[in-house]
C-alpha cells in the first residue's frame, strides 16, 4: 500500500507534518517502538509508530531519524497522546532526511493504525501470491516440476510471513520453506501434528485442523483432492495412512475465505508433486512385483538372480558387487474387512522404510515394495559387507522400525484397524530369498499375536518360543492361562497382594531371591511368603524348571 492511502483514510486521523513529495512510497509492514535504536528489528519498508519515550531532549531526534532512514523505513508516525504535539526538532530532522512524518491524534490508538496497515498489506500480498501460485501450478502440471513444494512454501514465508512444512502421515518432514526448514521442527512435534491430522481425518472433522503444542498453534491442511480431504469416491481408510499434510504455524480459525482458498491452492500444488513422486516409484514397484511373483511361483534361483541383477543398479546405483537383501512384510487390517488394504499397505510400508532408511535425498529412491492381496512386501537392498558379517547390522531392525511412527499410525487407525510388520534376516543370494519371504511372513504373524494397533517382529524372535505362541488355538491359550493365573488374579483382587507382579519379577530375576527382593523393594522373607502363596494357590513348585516355564508362557500369552 502507499503512504498516500494512509493519509486519505479518515478513520486513522493522521496529520502530515512533512514529506509530501514522498507519499508514493510503499508500506510493507508496521512496527511500534520507543527504543532509541530500533534498527536491528527493521527490515525496510515499515511505517514506524512511536510514542516518543526515547526522546529526552532535542538532540535525540537527529540520530533517531538517521537510524530509521539507514534501515530503509518508509515513514514515521509520532503519537500525541503522551507528550502532546510532535516537537519541532523531530519535524526538522525528518525534513532533513526526507522521511515522511505523521502525527497520530491522541484519540487514535496505535493498534488501530497497526491493524489497518496489516490488513491492507496482507491482502495485497495474498493477491500477489495467488498469482504466483497459479503460475506455479501451470508450470508443474504442464511440464517439468517448478521446484517442488519447497518453492511454494518459500512463497508463503516471504509473501505472507507463514512458516510451513509438508509432513508425511508418519510425521516425516517432506519439505519446508527456507524460513521454517524441516530441521527446525522437532521430531516429536512432527509426530504429534501427524497424529492430530490422522485422528481428525478419521473422525471426519472439517479442515483445517488446529492444534496447539507448547503454546504454538498450527493449522493442518490435508493434501488431497482440492486440499480439503481424501480423494473423492474413495474410503477415507484407503488414503488416511498415505496422504501428506501441510502444517502452517498460524491459527487459521479466523482467516478470510480468500486466504483459506489460497492455502488450499497450495495443497493442490503439493498434491501434484506427491503424485509425481508416486509415479517415480513405478519402476521400483514393478521390479519388486516381478521378483515377488518369481519367488512365489517357485521359479529357478537363476531366474530370480537375473531379475535381482536388474534391480540392484536401480536401487543401489554404483554398487560394484551384488547386495544382500532383506524382506519386510506389512499388512493393514480393518475390523469390517471391507476397505482395500493392499495398496495402502504398500504406500505405508514405503513411507515407513523411507523414514527409517533415508539418510539423504537419494536414499528415498531405494525402496522397492510390491503388494499381493492385502499384503505388502518390500525388497530392501543392503550393501554387501566384507568379512564374516552378513550385512544385518546395516539393515532393517524390527524394534526400531516403528519407534517414531507408532503414535501417528495409531491415531490414523482410530481403534478399528491394525498395522503389523515382519522382518527377515539378510540373505546373500537368490536361493535365500524364498526363505526370507516366509521368515518375514512368520515374523508378521508373531507381531499380529501381540496386543496393540501397531506391532512389528523380527527374524530373531523366530528362534524363540514366541514363534509357537501365535499358532496355539485361542481356546487352548485361554484355558492354559486361566488354569495358572486366574487363582492369582482373584487373590490379588481380594487382598491386593500383588502376586502377579511378584511372579513376573521372580521369573525375570531367574529365580534369584536376592535380586528379586531388591527389584521389588521387599524383604526376602516377604518375597518368600508371596512365592509360597503362589505355589499354594496353583499347586506348582517354582523351584522346578517345568513349572517356571509354564508360568512364563502363561504370562506371555495372557
XYZ file of C-alpha atoms in Angstrom:
558
model
C 0.000 0.000 0.000
C 1.080 3.650 -0.456
C 1.579 6.304 2.229
C -0.973 8.468 0.440
C -3.644 5.845 1.152
C -2.960 6.162 4.888
C -3.379 9.909 4.759
C -6.646 9.523 2.860
C -8.116 7.157 5.480
C -10.191 9.375 7.769
C -10.537 6.738 10.473
C -6.808 6.874 11.147
C -6.776 10.613 11.805
C -3.206 11.073 10.555
C -1.806 14.573 10.014
C 1.095 15.075 7.614
C 3.903 17.149 9.167
C 6.438 16.750 6.363
C 7.406 14.712 3.302
C 4.550 15.486 0.939
C 6.748 14.656 -2.064
C 7.377 11.116 -0.696
C 3.768 9.965 -0.311
C 4.026 7.471 -3.171
C 6.357 5.301 -1.092
C 5.064 1.803 -0.458
C 4.473 0.373 3.009
C 5.371 -3.288 3.578
C 4.749 -3.501 7.309
C 4.325 -1.649 10.588
C 6.346 -1.508 13.810
C 5.715 0.207 17.157
C 8.808 1.193 19.143
C 10.171 3.504 21.805
C 13.735 2.187 21.561
C 16.443 4.744 20.912
C 17.894 2.374 18.285
C 15.282 0.030 16.787
C 17.248 -0.589 13.589
C 18.084 -4.240 14.313
C 14.350 -5.017 14.297
C 13.678 -3.292 10.962
C 13.917 -4.845 7.512
C 12.838 -1.867 5.373
C 9.533 -0.513 4.110
C 7.884 -0.185 7.536
C 5.691 2.557 8.947
C 7.258 3.165 12.374
C 4.904 4.214 15.207
C 6.429 5.828 18.283
C 5.182 7.450 21.496
C 8.463 9.463 21.724
C 9.519 7.903 25.041
C 13.034 7.589 23.570
C 13.363 11.434 23.329
C 14.967 13.093 26.347
C 15.911 16.379 24.646
C 16.078 17.966 21.205
C 19.489 16.427 20.439
C 17.966 12.906 20.355
C 15.816 13.465 17.275
C 18.584 13.650 14.691
C 20.307 10.291 15.496
C 16.932 8.538 15.846
C 15.731 9.662 12.403
C 19.108 8.897 10.839
C 18.922 5.292 12.082
C 15.409 4.877 10.654
C 16.466 6.184 7.247
C 19.500 3.896 7.188
C 17.185 0.951 7.925
C 15.016 1.885 4.941
C 11.742 2.657 6.704
C 9.001 4.317 4.643
C 7.682 6.819 7.206
C 7.476 7.787 10.871
C 4.240 8.411 12.798
C 4.509 10.071 16.225
C 1.721 9.855 18.794
C 0.380 12.929 20.608
C -1.338 11.064 23.451
C 1.528 11.117 25.995
C 3.739 14.142 25.252
C 1.407 16.410 23.288
C 2.244 17.921 19.891
C 5.167 16.494 17.929
C 8.328 18.502 18.812
C 9.757 20.806 16.134
C 13.241 19.266 16.312
C 11.772 15.935 15.132
C 9.976 17.678 12.262
C 13.253 19.340 11.206
C 15.241 16.090 11.417
C 12.678 14.224 9.270
C 12.672 17.038 6.690
C 16.476 16.976 6.538
C 16.494 13.225 5.795
C 13.392 13.313 3.519
C 11.494 10.954 5.870
C 7.706 11.489 5.790
C 6.355 12.332 9.255
C 2.792 11.938 10.512
C 1.173 12.987 13.758
C -1.221 10.457 15.301
C -4.085 12.194 17.109
C -4.426 11.364 20.787
C -7.858 9.819 20.147
C -6.415 7.196 17.770
C -4.762 4.082 19.230
C -1.614 2.725 17.636
C -3.417 -0.632 17.471
C -5.957 0.908 15.076
C -3.224 2.073 12.718
C -1.373 -1.238 13.005
C -4.492 -3.318 12.273
C -5.333 -1.216 9.215
C -1.819 -1.446 7.744
C -1.500 -5.190 8.399
C -4.901 -5.884 6.836
C -4.100 -3.880 3.726
C -0.585 -5.250 3.280
C -1.698 -8.835 3.921
C -4.481 -8.519 1.343
C -2.087 -7.192 -1.265
C 0.461 -9.910 -0.535
C -2.208 -12.598 -0.756
C -3.294 -11.286 -4.154
C 0.286 -11.235 -5.429
C 0.972 -14.677 -4.010
C -2.212 -16.096 -5.534
C -0.981 -15.032 -8.967
C 2.408 -16.623 -8.334
C 0.797 -19.824 -7.060
C -1.429 -20.006 -10.131
C 1.583 -19.562 -12.403
C 3.498 -22.219 -10.490
C 0.545 -24.595 -10.793
C 0.566 -24.266 -14.564
C 4.307 -24.919 -14.615
C 4.021 -28.064 -12.504
C 1.036 -29.565 -14.294
C 2.126 -28.866 -17.867
C 5.809 -29.720 -17.802
C 8.862 -30.250 -15.597
C 8.494 -29.577 -11.893
C 8.679 -25.951 -10.882
C 10.993 -26.652 -7.974
C 8.787 -28.878 -5.864
C 6.856 -27.945 -2.730
C 9.840 -26.088 -1.221
C 9.390 -23.254 -3.738
C 5.734 -22.768 -2.867
C 6.489 -22.887 0.855
C 9.176 -20.243 0.318
C 6.479 -18.037 -1.201
C 4.311 -18.496 1.884
C 7.255 -17.462 4.025
C 8.370 -14.447 2.007
C 4.959 -13.068 0.998
C 2.687 -13.999 3.903
C 5.210 -14.485 6.729
C 3.930 -18.043 7.243
C 6.232 -20.808 8.423
C 5.045 -24.042 6.828
C 6.054 -27.675 6.413
C 4.839 -30.637 4.387
C 4.691 -33.785 6.517
C 4.063 -37.401 5.642
C 1.357 -39.332 7.536
C 4.094 -40.776 9.764
C 5.377 -37.285 10.643
C 8.432 -37.283 8.359
C 9.266 -33.753 7.092
C 8.936 -33.868 3.298
C 9.590 -30.172 2.638
C 9.804 -26.820 4.378
C 10.327 -23.198 3.482
C 13.785 -21.759 3.947
C 12.367 -19.612 6.750
C 10.972 -22.700 8.505
C 13.162 -25.598 7.465
C 12.263 -29.246 8.199
C 15.121 -29.480 10.693
C 13.648 -26.673 12.809
C 10.541 -28.696 13.642
C 11.383 -31.227 16.394
C 10.605 -34.883 15.583
C 8.190 -35.126 18.499
C 6.299 -32.102 17.162
C 6.143 -33.640 13.679
C 4.775 -36.884 15.134
C 2.186 -35.026 17.238
C 0.993 -32.962 14.264
C 0.696 -36.062 12.084
C -1.224 -37.867 14.820
C -3.657 -34.965 15.218
C -4.171 -34.766 11.461
C -4.821 -38.502 11.097
C -7.202 -38.531 14.048
C -9.143 -35.532 12.711
C -9.336 -37.072 9.243
C -10.609 -40.408 10.560
C -13.301 -38.720 12.667
C -14.464 -36.547 9.762
C -13.615 -33.163 11.271
C -13.596 -30.293 8.791
C -10.204 -28.937 7.763
C -8.138 -27.026 8.552
C -7.449 -28.842 11.809
C -5.981 -26.653 14.538
C -3.720 -27.898 17.323
C -1.655 -26.101 19.972
C 1.670 -27.607 21.048
C 3.931 -25.872 23.586
C 1.949 -22.617 23.246
C 2.335 -22.636 19.441
C -0.768 -23.038 17.272
C -0.589 -24.946 13.988
C -3.220 -25.276 11.271
C -3.206 -28.549 9.352
C -4.411 -28.791 5.761
C -4.853 -32.207 4.103
C -3.017 -32.688 0.819
C -5.692 -34.443 -1.182
C -8.175 -33.659 -3.906
C -8.753 -29.922 -3.679
C -6.749 -29.953 -0.469
C -9.974 -30.340 1.525
C -9.934 -34.038 2.229
C -9.395 -37.524 0.812
C -9.804 -38.153 -2.877
C -13.411 -38.312 -3.914
C -15.157 -41.654 -4.277
C -12.701 -43.478 -2.024
C -12.990 -44.822 1.501
C -11.085 -42.463 3.803
C -9.233 -45.509 5.141
C -7.652 -46.028 1.723
C -5.906 -42.648 1.866
C -5.568 -41.621 5.520
C -2.355 -43.611 6.012
C -0.730 -42.395 2.812
C -1.683 -38.749 2.169
C 0.596 -35.843 3.096
C -0.427 -32.800 5.127
C 0.519 -29.111 5.120
C 1.308 -27.746 8.602
C 1.242 -23.944 8.951
C 2.422 -22.172 12.096
C -0.665 -19.998 12.466
C -4.254 -20.122 13.691
C -6.465 -20.288 10.597
C -9.658 -20.157 12.636
C -10.351 -16.523 11.808
C -8.851 -16.392 8.320
C -10.853 -14.888 5.480
C -12.160 -17.310 2.880
C -9.780 -15.850 0.288
C -6.738 -16.753 2.356
C -8.079 -20.252 3.044
C -8.644 -20.737 -0.682
C -5.057 -19.673 -1.283
C -3.761 -22.297 1.164
C -5.947 -24.958 -0.425
C -4.447 -23.946 -3.772
C -1.014 -24.545 -2.278
C -2.081 -28.035 -1.154
C -3.130 -28.791 -4.735
C 0.362 -27.903 -5.904
C 1.839 -30.165 -3.249
C -0.532 -32.959 -4.337
C 0.876 -32.674 -7.872
C 4.387 -33.166 -6.506
C 3.265 -36.118 -4.397
C 1.675 -37.760 -7.421
C 4.873 -37.123 -9.384
C 6.926 -38.858 -6.700
C 4.475 -41.755 -6.662
C 4.887 -42.088 -10.415
C 8.670 -42.155 -9.999
C 8.273 -45.240 -7.814
C 6.597 -47.183 -10.613
C 9.817 -48.801 -11.885
C 10.891 -49.901 -8.418
C 7.432 -51.246 -7.638
C 7.388 -53.197 -10.886
C 10.801 -54.722 -10.155
C 9.655 -55.761 -6.679
C 6.437 -57.219 -8.131
C 8.348 -59.282 -10.678
C 10.751 -60.651 -8.071
C 7.879 -61.454 -5.710
C 5.975 -63.338 -8.407
C 9.079 -65.343 -9.308
C 9.699 -66.257 -5.683
C 6.057 -67.216 -5.000
C 5.709 -69.323 -8.147
C 8.840 -71.335 -7.373
C 10.984 -70.017 -10.206
C 14.529 -71.281 -10.540
C 17.112 -69.405 -8.439
C 18.995 -68.478 -11.618
C 15.915 -66.697 -12.973
C 15.382 -64.840 -9.692
C 19.077 -63.907 -9.596
C 18.844 -62.448 -13.103
C 15.941 -60.255 -12.052
C 17.830 -59.167 -8.936
C 20.786 -58.128 -11.097
C 18.402 -55.835 -12.965
C 17.023 -54.440 -9.714
C 20.357 -53.809 -7.987
C 21.567 -50.914 -10.213
C 18.181 -49.201 -9.886
C 18.042 -49.477 -6.114
C 21.757 -49.126 -5.362
C 23.329 -47.233 -8.278
C 27.085 -47.535 -8.496
C 27.247 -50.643 -6.317
C 30.096 -52.780 -7.556
C 29.052 -56.087 -6.001
C 25.737 -57.848 -5.615
C 23.983 -56.677 -2.452
C 22.426 -58.603 0.335
C 18.649 -58.406 0.636
C 16.078 -58.236 3.374
C 12.355 -58.839 3.054
C 9.815 -56.820 5.040
C 6.131 -57.792 5.045
C 3.327 -55.496 6.199
C -0.422 -55.822 6.471
C -3.134 -53.264 7.231
C -6.352 -54.771 8.572
C -9.711 -53.134 9.340
C -12.302 -54.681 11.605
C -15.059 -54.778 8.994
C -12.709 -56.189 6.347
C -14.324 -54.083 3.605
C -11.687 -51.468 2.683
C -8.977 -52.457 0.213
C -5.722 -52.789 2.135
C -3.024 -53.993 -0.298
C -2.276 -50.641 -1.997
C -2.429 -48.635 1.244
C -0.126 -51.169 2.936
C 2.271 -50.749 0.002
C 2.334 -46.936 0.269
C 2.559 -47.040 4.051
C 5.448 -49.525 4.040
C 7.311 -47.349 1.533
C 6.851 -44.369 3.831
C 7.960 -46.242 6.956
C 11.091 -47.578 5.239
C 11.961 -44.170 3.794
C 11.536 -42.712 7.275
C 13.939 -45.276 8.764
C 16.445 -45.713 5.903
C 16.611 -42.349 4.092
C 19.960 -40.856 5.111
C 19.854 -38.445 2.159
C 17.627 -37.384 -0.737
C 18.774 -40.237 -2.980
C 18.218 -42.952 -0.406
C 14.453 -42.468 -0.570
C 14.581 -43.874 -4.107
C 15.986 -47.228 -2.998
C 12.820 -48.746 -1.579
C 11.034 -51.357 -3.714
C 7.628 -52.503 -2.436
C 5.096 -54.770 -4.113
C 1.692 -55.859 -2.905
C -0.234 -59.063 -3.271
C -3.761 -59.331 -1.938
C -3.863 -57.486 1.387
C -0.133 -57.824 1.995
C 2.755 -55.510 1.077
C 6.234 -56.962 0.518
C 9.385 -54.817 0.484
C 12.679 -55.835 -1.074
C 15.360 -53.899 0.801
C 18.879 -53.934 -0.684
C 21.823 -53.883 1.713
C 25.409 -53.267 0.601
C 27.455 -56.449 0.855
C 29.725 -56.389 3.898
C 33.230 -57.751 3.638
C 34.279 -60.472 6.048
C 32.056 -62.741 8.056
C 29.223 -60.311 8.731
C 26.015 -60.876 6.835
C 25.005 -57.253 6.450
C 22.232 -57.391 9.009
C 23.898 -54.686 11.069
C 23.087 -52.133 8.380
C 19.641 -53.439 7.668
C 16.111 -53.045 8.955
C 15.570 -53.789 12.639
C 12.027 -54.568 13.715
C 12.395 -52.878 17.108
C 13.441 -49.566 15.532
C 11.127 -49.719 12.539
C 8.046 -48.303 14.254
C 9.670 -46.278 17.029
C 8.932 -42.833 15.587
C 5.702 -43.614 13.748
C 3.714 -45.664 16.244
C 1.668 -42.759 17.686
C 0.671 -41.173 14.344
C -0.310 -44.528 12.864
C -2.329 -45.498 15.943
C -4.254 -42.224 15.568
C -4.909 -42.962 11.895
C -6.182 -46.441 12.690
C -8.636 -44.896 15.183
C -9.444 -48.046 17.101
C -10.717 -50.194 14.229
C -7.551 -51.077 12.341
C -4.128 -52.658 12.820
C -0.716 -52.477 11.164
C 1.559 -55.490 11.615
C 5.044 -55.900 10.166
C 7.566 -58.742 9.956
C 11.256 -58.507 9.065
C 13.515 -61.251 7.738
C 17.231 -61.734 8.227
C 19.604 -60.611 5.464
C 20.184 -63.163 2.706
C 23.143 -63.309 0.353
C 21.633 -64.727 -2.821
C 18.514 -65.566 -4.768
C 18.438 -69.012 -3.203
C 17.734 -67.483 0.190
C 15.028 -65.090 -0.926
C 12.164 -67.574 -0.718
C 13.112 -68.474 2.824
C 13.426 -64.795 3.700
C 9.890 -64.160 2.464
C 8.499 -66.978 4.579
C 10.557 -65.801 7.541
C 9.175 -62.260 7.246
C 5.623 -63.614 6.989
C 6.094 -65.764 10.092
C 7.510 -62.761 11.940
C 4.468 -60.710 10.927
C 2.192 -63.388 12.387
C 4.143 -63.164 15.641
C 3.583 -59.397 15.601
C -0.119 -59.933 14.903
C -0.426 -62.082 18.024
C 0.630 -59.164 20.206
C -1.709 -56.536 21.668
C -1.647 -53.062 20.198
C -2.594 -51.308 16.962
C 0.929 -51.094 15.533
C 3.291 -54.055 16.028
C 6.443 -55.442 14.432
C 8.589 -58.547 14.938
C 11.971 -59.579 13.588
C 13.605 -62.786 12.490
C 15.485 -63.071 15.806
C 12.227 -63.910 17.544
C 11.582 -66.907 15.311
C 14.244 -68.917 17.140
C 12.348 -68.393 20.399
C 9.232 -69.805 21.996
C 7.369 -66.726 20.692
C 7.277 -68.389 17.264
C 4.974 -71.058 18.681
C 2.594 -68.809 20.594
C 0.695 -67.254 17.646
C -0.235 -70.714 16.383
C -1.715 -72.009 19.625
C -5.530 -72.070 19.254
C -7.284 -69.309 21.178
C -9.355 -71.685 23.321
C -6.212 -73.589 24.343
C -4.427 -70.339 25.217
C -7.344 -69.151 27.325
C -7.670 -72.466 29.182
C -3.924 -72.675 29.873
C -3.593 -69.122 31.204
C -6.828 -69.333 33.204
C -5.725 -72.526 34.983
C -2.456 -70.967 36.118
C -3.183 -67.268 36.543
C -6.864 -66.892 37.447
C -6.344 -68.054 41.080
C -3.609 -65.435 41.465
C -5.711 -62.668 39.868
C -8.664 -63.480 42.118
C -6.458 -63.407 45.207
C -4.910 -60.082 44.126
C -8.353 -58.533 43.634
C -9.462 -59.584 47.121
C -6.272 -58.877 49.072
C -4.209 -56.517 46.890
C -1.332 -58.929 47.402
C 0.423 -58.210 44.059
C 1.120 -61.869 43.413
C 1.115 -61.459 39.603
C 3.762 -58.657 39.634
C 5.779 -60.707 42.124
C 5.649 -63.754 39.852
C 6.783 -61.703 36.851
C 9.675 -60.172 38.778
C 10.711 -63.555 40.191
C 10.890 -65.116 36.730
C 12.676 -62.065 35.258
C 15.269 -62.423 38.043
C 15.892 -66.076 37.074
C 14.586 -67.220 40.460
C 17.165 -65.220 42.438
C 15.657 -64.322 45.812
C 18.100 -61.500 46.453
C 17.791 -59.821 43.038
C 14.005 -60.136 43.025
C 13.634 -58.740 46.558
C 15.872 -55.801 45.662
C 13.904 -55.156 42.485
C 10.577 -55.154 44.361
C 11.982 -53.290 47.397
C 10.874 -56.138 49.666
C 12.491 -58.069 52.500
C 13.480 -61.557 51.352
C 11.136 -63.111 53.916
C 8.194 -61.146 52.451
C 9.162 -62.374 48.994
C 9.352 -65.976 50.233
C 5.868 -65.604 51.745
C 4.419 -64.343 48.433
C 6.061 -67.089 46.376
C 4.782 -69.660 48.857
C 1.263 -68.270 48.457
C 1.605 -68.523 44.630
C 2.642 -72.174 44.921
C -0.177 -72.898 47.365
C -2.858 -71.341 45.144
C -1.688 -73.021 41.925
C -0.300 -76.335 43.156
C 3.001 -75.630 41.348
C 6.601 -75.581 42.581
C 8.643 -72.574 41.442
C 11.886 -74.397 42.146
C 11.135 -76.757 39.240
C 12.137 -75.675 35.712
C 8.956 -77.121 34.159
C 6.687 -75.083 36.416
C 8.729 -71.923 35.882
C 8.393 -72.401 32.122
C 4.629 -72.929 32.374
C 4.210 -69.719 34.350
C 6.454 -67.847 31.886
C 4.401 -68.965 28.878
C 1.115 -68.216 30.648
C 2.246 -64.657 31.335
C 3.354 -64.196 27.712
C 0.012 -65.446 26.394
C -2.180 -63.511 28.818
